[in-house]
Every structure is written in C-alpha cells, then in structure tokens.
Tab-separated table of C-alpha atoms in Angstrom:
chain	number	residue	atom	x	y	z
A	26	UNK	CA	11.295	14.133	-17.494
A	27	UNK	CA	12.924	12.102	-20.536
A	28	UNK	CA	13.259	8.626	-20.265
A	29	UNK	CA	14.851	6.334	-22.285
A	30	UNK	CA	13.499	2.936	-21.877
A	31	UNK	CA	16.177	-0.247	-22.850
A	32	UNK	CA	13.990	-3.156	-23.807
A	33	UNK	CA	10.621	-3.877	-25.274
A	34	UNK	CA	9.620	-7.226	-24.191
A	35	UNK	CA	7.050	-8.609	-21.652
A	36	UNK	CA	7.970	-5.853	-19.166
A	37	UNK	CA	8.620	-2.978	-21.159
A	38	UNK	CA	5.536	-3.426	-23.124
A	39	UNK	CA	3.440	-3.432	-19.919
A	40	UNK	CA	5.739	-0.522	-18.169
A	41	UNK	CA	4.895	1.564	-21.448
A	42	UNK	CA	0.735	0.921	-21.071
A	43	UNK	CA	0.862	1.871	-17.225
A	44	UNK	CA	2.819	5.191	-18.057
A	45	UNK	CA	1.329	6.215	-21.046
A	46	UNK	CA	-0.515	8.963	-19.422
A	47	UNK	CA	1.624	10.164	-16.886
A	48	UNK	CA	2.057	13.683	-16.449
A	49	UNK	CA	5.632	14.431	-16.477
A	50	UNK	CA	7.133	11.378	-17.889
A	51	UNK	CA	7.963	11.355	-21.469
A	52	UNK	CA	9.349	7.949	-23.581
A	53	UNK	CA	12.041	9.541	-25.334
A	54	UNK	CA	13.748	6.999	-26.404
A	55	UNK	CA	13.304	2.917	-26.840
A	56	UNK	CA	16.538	1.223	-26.884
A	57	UNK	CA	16.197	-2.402	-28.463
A	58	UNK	CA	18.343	-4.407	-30.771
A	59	UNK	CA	17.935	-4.216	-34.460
A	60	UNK	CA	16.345	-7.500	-34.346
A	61	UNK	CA	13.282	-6.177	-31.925
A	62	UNK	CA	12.762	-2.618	-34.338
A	63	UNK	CA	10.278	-3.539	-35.931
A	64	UNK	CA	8.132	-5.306	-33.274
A	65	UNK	CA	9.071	-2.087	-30.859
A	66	UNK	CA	8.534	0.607	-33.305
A	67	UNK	CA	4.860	-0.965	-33.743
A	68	UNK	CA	4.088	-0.791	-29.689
A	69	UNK	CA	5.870	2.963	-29.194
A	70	UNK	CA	3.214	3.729	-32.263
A	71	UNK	CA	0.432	2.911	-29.884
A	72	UNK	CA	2.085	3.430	-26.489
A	73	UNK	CA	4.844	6.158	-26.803
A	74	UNK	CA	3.988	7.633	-30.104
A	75	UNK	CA	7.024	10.244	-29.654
A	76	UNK	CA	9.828	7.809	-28.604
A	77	UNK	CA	12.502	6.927	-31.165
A	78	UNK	CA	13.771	3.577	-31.709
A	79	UNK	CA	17.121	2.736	-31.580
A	80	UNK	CA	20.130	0.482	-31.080
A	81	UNK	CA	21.797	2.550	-28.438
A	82	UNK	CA	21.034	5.608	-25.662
A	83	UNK	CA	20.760	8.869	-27.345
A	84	UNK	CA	23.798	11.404	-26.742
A	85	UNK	CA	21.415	14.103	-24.999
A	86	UNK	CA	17.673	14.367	-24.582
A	87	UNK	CA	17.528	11.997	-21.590
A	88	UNK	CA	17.075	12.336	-17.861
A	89	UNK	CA	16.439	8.840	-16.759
A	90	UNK	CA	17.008	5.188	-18.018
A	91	UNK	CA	15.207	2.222	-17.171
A	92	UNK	CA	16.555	-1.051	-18.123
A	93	UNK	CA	14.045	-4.134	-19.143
A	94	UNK	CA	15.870	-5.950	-21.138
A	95	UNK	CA	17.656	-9.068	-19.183
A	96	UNK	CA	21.114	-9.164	-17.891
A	97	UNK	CA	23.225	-7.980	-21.142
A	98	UNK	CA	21.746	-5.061	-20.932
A	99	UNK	CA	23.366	-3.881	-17.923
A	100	UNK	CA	26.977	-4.151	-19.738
A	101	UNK	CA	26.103	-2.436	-22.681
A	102	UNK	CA	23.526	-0.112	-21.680
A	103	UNK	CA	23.140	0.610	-17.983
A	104	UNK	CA	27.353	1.143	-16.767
A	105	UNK	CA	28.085	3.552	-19.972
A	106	UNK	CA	24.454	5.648	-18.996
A	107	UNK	CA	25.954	5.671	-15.397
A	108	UNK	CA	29.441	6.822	-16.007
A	109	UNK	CA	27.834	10.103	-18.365
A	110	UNK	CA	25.958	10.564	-15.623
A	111	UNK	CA	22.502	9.344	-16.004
A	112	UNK	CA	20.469	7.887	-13.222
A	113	UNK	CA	19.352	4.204	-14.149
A	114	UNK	CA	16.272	2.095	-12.584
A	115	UNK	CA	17.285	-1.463	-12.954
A	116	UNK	CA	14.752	-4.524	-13.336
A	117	UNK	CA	17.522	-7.182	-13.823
A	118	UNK	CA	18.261	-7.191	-10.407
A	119	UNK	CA	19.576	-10.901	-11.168
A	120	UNK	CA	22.136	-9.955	-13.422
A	121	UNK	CA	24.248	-8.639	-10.282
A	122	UNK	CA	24.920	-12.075	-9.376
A	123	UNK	CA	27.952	-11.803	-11.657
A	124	UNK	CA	31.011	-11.290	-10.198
A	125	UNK	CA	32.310	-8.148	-9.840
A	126	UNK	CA	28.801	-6.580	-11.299
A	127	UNK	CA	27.760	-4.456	-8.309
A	128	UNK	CA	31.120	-3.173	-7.658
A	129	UNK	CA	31.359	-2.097	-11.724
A	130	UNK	CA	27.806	-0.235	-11.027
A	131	UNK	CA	28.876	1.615	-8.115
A	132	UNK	CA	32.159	2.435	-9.660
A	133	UNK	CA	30.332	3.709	-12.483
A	134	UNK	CA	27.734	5.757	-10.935
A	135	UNK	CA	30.353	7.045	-8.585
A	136	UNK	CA	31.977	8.361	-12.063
A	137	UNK	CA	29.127	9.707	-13.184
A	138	UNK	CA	28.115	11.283	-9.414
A	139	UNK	CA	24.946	9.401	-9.983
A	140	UNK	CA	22.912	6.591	-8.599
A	141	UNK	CA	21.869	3.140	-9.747
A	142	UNK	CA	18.193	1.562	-8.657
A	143	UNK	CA	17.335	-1.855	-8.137
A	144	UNK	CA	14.037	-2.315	-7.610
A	145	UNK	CA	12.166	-4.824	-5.426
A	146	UNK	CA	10.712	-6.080	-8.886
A	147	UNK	CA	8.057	-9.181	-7.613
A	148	UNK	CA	9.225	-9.512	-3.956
A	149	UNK	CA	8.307	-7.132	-0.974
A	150	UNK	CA	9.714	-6.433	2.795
A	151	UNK	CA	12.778	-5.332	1.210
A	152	UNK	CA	13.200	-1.962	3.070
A	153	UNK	CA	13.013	-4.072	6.252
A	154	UNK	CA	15.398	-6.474	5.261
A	155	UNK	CA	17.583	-4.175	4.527
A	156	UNK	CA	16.561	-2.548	7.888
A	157	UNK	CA	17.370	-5.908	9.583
A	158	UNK	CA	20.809	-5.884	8.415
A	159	UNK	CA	21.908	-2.855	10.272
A	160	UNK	CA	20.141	-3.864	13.553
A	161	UNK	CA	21.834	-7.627	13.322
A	162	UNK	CA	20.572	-10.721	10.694
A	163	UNK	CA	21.509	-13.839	11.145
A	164	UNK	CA	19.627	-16.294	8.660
A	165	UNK	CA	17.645	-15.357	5.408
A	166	UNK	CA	15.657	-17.944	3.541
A	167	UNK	CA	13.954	-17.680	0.370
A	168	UNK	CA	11.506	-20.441	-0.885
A	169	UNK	CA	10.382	-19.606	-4.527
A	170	UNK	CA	6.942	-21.717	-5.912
A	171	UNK	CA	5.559	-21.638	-9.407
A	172	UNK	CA	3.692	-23.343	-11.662
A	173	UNK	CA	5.022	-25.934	-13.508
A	174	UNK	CA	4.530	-24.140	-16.734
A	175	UNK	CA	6.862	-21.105	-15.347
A	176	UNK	CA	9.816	-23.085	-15.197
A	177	UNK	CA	9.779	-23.698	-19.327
A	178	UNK	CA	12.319	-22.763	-20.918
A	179	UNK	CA	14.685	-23.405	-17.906
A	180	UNK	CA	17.605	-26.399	-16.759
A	181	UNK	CA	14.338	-27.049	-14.885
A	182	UNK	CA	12.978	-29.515	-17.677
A	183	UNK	CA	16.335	-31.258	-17.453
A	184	UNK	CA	15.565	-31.937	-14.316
A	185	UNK	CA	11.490	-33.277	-14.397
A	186	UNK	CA	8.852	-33.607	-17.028
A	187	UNK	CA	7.396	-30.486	-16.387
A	188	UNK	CA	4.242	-30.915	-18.516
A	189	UNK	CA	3.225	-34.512	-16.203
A	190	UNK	CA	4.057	-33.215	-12.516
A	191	UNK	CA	1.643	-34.328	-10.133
A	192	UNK	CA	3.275	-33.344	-7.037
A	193	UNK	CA	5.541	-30.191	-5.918
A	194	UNK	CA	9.227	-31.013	-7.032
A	195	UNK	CA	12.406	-29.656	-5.420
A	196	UNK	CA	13.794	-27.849	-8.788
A	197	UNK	CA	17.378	-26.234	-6.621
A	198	UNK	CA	18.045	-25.845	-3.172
A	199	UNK	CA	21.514	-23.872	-2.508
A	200	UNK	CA	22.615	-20.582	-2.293
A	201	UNK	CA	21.520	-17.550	-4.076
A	202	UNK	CA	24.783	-17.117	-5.964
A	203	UNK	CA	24.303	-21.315	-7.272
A	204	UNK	CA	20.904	-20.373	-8.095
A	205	UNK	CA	21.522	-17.292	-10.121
A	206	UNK	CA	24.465	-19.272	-12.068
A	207	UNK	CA	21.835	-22.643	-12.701
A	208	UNK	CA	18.744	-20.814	-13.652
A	209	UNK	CA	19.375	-17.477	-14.739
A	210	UNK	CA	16.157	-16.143	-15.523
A	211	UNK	CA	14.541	-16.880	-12.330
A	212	UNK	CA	17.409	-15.253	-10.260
A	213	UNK	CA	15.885	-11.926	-9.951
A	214	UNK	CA	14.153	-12.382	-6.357
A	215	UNK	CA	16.799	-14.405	-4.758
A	216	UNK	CA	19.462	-11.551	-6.020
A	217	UNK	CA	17.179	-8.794	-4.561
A	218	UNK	CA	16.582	-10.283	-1.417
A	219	UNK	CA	20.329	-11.528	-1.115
A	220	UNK	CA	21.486	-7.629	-1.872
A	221	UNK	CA	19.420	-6.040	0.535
A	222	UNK	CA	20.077	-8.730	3.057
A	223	UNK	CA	23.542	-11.277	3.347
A	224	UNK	CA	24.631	-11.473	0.108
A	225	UNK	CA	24.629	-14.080	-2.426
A	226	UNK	CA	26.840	-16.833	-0.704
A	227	UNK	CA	24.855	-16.624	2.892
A	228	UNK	CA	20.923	-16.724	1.726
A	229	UNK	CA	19.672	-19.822	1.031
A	230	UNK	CA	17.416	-20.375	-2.211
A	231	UNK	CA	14.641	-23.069	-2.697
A	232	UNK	CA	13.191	-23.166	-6.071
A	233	UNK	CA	9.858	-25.676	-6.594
A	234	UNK	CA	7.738	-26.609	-9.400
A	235	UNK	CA	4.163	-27.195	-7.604
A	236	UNK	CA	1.203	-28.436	-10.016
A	237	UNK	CA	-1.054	-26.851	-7.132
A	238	UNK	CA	-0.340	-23.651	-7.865
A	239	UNK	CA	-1.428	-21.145	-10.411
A	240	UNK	CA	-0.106	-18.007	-8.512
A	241	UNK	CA	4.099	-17.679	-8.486
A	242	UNK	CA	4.741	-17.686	-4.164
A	243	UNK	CA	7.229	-15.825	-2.724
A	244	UNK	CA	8.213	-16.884	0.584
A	245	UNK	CA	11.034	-14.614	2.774
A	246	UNK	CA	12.225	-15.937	6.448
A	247	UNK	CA	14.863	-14.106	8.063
A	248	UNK	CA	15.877	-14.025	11.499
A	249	UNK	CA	18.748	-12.239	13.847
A	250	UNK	CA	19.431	-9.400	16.456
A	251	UNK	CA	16.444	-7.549	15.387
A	252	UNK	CA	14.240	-10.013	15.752
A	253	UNK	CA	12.752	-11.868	13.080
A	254	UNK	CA	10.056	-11.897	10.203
A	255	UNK	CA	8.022	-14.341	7.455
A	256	UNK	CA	6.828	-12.510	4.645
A	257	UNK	CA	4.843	-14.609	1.742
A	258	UNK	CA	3.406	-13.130	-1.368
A	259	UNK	CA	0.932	-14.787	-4.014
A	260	UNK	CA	1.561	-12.799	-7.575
A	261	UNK	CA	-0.183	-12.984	-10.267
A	262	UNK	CA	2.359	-14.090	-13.167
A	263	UNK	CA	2.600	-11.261	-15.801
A	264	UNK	CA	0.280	-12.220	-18.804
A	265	UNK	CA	2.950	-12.249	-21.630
A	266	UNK	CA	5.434	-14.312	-19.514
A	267	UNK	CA	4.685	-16.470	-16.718
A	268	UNK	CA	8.437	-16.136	-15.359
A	269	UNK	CA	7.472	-13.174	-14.083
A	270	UNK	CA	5.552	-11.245	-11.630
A	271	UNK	CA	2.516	-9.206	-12.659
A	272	UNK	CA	4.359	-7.073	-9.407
A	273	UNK	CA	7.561	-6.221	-11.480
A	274	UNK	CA	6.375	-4.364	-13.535
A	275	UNK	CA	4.417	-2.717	-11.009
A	276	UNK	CA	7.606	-2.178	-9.120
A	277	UNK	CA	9.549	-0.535	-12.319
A	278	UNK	CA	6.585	1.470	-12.782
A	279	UNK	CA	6.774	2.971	-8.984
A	280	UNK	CA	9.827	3.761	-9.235
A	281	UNK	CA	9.880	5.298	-12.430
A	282	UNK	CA	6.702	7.638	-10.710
A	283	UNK	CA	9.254	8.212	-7.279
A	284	UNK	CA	11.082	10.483	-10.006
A	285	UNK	CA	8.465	13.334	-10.491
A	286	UNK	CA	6.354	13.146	-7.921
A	287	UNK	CA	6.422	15.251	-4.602
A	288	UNK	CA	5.973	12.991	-2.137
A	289	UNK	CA	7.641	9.517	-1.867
A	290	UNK	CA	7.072	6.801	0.229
C-alpha cells in the first residue's frame, strides 16, 4: 500500500521510525510546506528513503493518507484527498471542533465513496463510548492533567506562571467546544471523546496544570442507560513534544497497520 504522509513534525517523525519496516506499507509521498523541505527531506533520507517531498498530494501513486500536521491540514489536504477518493487517517481529531468541519468531511468522503478516520490518538475506551451512546448516555466528563511544562506555548501562561506552580491549577473548565476554541492545541482528546460520545456542547472539559505530575492523565467519566464507566490513563508525553501523548502516535500507527493486515481488532 502507498501512503502519503501530510506532516513531518513530532508525530510524523515518530509514525515514520515505527513503520519503517513494515511489510506492505510504503511512504510514497511526504507532504510538508516548503518551509519544512529541507528538515523533512533529511528524515525521509533516513526513515522513508523512497518518499518524495512535496507541497501537495501527488495526482496518482497513493492509496492512503495520513494527516499529522495540525488543524490546517485538514482544509487543504485531507477534504480534497477525500472528495478524489482517497481514504484519510486523521490525527487532528481537534480540528473538528470547527463548525461545520465534520459535516464538510462526511460530505466529502461521501463524494469520494470513501471514509475518513479519526483515531483515538492519546485517549482509550472510545469504542465503548461510542457503544454507550447507542444503549443511552447521559453525562460525559473529561478531566485532562499535565505537567506544567506541557501547557507552554498555550493561553495557559496567560493564565499562571507556569515555570513557579507549586500546586495543581484549574487552567479551563467548560465545554469541549470552549475548550477547543481557548486552547487549540490541547483539544484533541476532548474532541475525540466529545465525537464518539455527546458532542462538543454536552461534555464537559477540565484542563489542569499539576507540578505533581510528570505523566499527561487522562481521566473519562460517563454515565447513562447503559450503565456507567471511569477510565484513567497515565501517558508518557511524546519525547519531541510534551503536548502530546507518546499513545498518539501509537494510535496513528495502529491504524495505519488495520489497513494491510488480516485480522483487525
């Protein structure tokens, strides 16, 4: 299979190490913007030595896309692969807090009679959330924890001195749609667990900086007809970027595998 991967970064640099000798997957194609060439053309030269670099998808040659490149990339790269028909794997799960997003996806895979993945990225319980919502959900909670140092870079260090926390600080406490418009690039989980579950305006999102942490915890309550459930994770933050999980990119690659293996679970 020929995949075209959109985005070099953190995750796509990791994706490409884990894949790198997979039987049946090929790196085609690395789709970054001129700006990131250089720095991509020198990690496909170690870890997809046959991929090409570009600015945009190819016009043939590709089976798959996977998309690691933040929310933009979904506009310009993900809805136009959809609509000529290529399946996409999506990492920015975040970016469909934007209104109207998930409907433009589905109208565009629907054109290309394809399918769009989001995948559970660094959060888990996600088939039986999405379970729970056809057997009756009521509530769905999400507490989000990290380290003081993963909320750089974020409206978060408006809000505290980040660098002299001593105690676990409220950073946002709202809804998942509020959360995804005030801190963007930490709105992955809370959009994933919102879409699988009751939507963006009816889960409720707690965000905390915690100095007693060096793990990022994910913590999932939901309750309703079907009973309820608490799920809490401890990940490992990913090496080149302590925003994320270690887990999403273990996530992307999973569901990059689900495409050539025989058996899925």
């Amino acid at each position: 299979m020929q995949i075209a991967l959109i985005g070099c970064g953190a995750i796509g640099s990791a994706l490409l190490e884990l894949v790198k000798g997979d039987a049946g997957l090929q790196i085609a194609a690395i789709v970054v913007p001129s700006d990131s060439q250089d720095a991509a053309r020198a990690v496909a030269q170690r870890l997809a030595p046959g991929a090409q670099v570009l600015q945009a998808l190819p016009a043939d040659g590709v089976d798959l896309v996977v998309e690691a490149a933040g929310h933009a990339a979904i506009t310009q790269h993900v809805l136009p692969a959809l609509q000529r028909g290529l399946p996409c794997i999506v990492a920015s799960v975040g970016a469909l807090s934007a209104p109207g997003l998930p409907e433009q996806l589905e109208a565009a895979a629907r054109a290309g009679r394809t399918q769009v993945q989001l995948i559970a990225g660094a959060i888990g319980g996600i088939d039986a959330l999405a379970a729970a919502r056809i057997g009756g959900l009521d509530t769905v909670r999400y507490t989000g924890r990290k380290p003081p140092q993963a909320w750089k870079g974020t409206p978060a260090e408006q809000r505290c001195d980040l660098d002299s926390l001593v105690v676990e600080t409220l950073i946002f406490e709202g809804t998942a749609r509020d959360a995804a418009a005030q801190l963007p690039k930490n709105a992955n989980v809370a959009a994933t667990v919102s879409l699988a579950g009751l939507g963006l305006d009816r889960t409720l999102v707690c965000l905390i900086a915690d100095p007693a942490v060096r793990e990022n915890l994910y913590q999932v309550v939901a309750a309703g007809a079907f009973g309820s459930f608490e799920l809490t994770m401890r990940n490992q933050p990913l090496a080149a970027n302590p925003k994320t999980s270690a887990l999403t990119v273990f996530s992307a690659v999973r569901a990059l595998r689900g495409h050539v293996v025989p058996l899925v679970i």
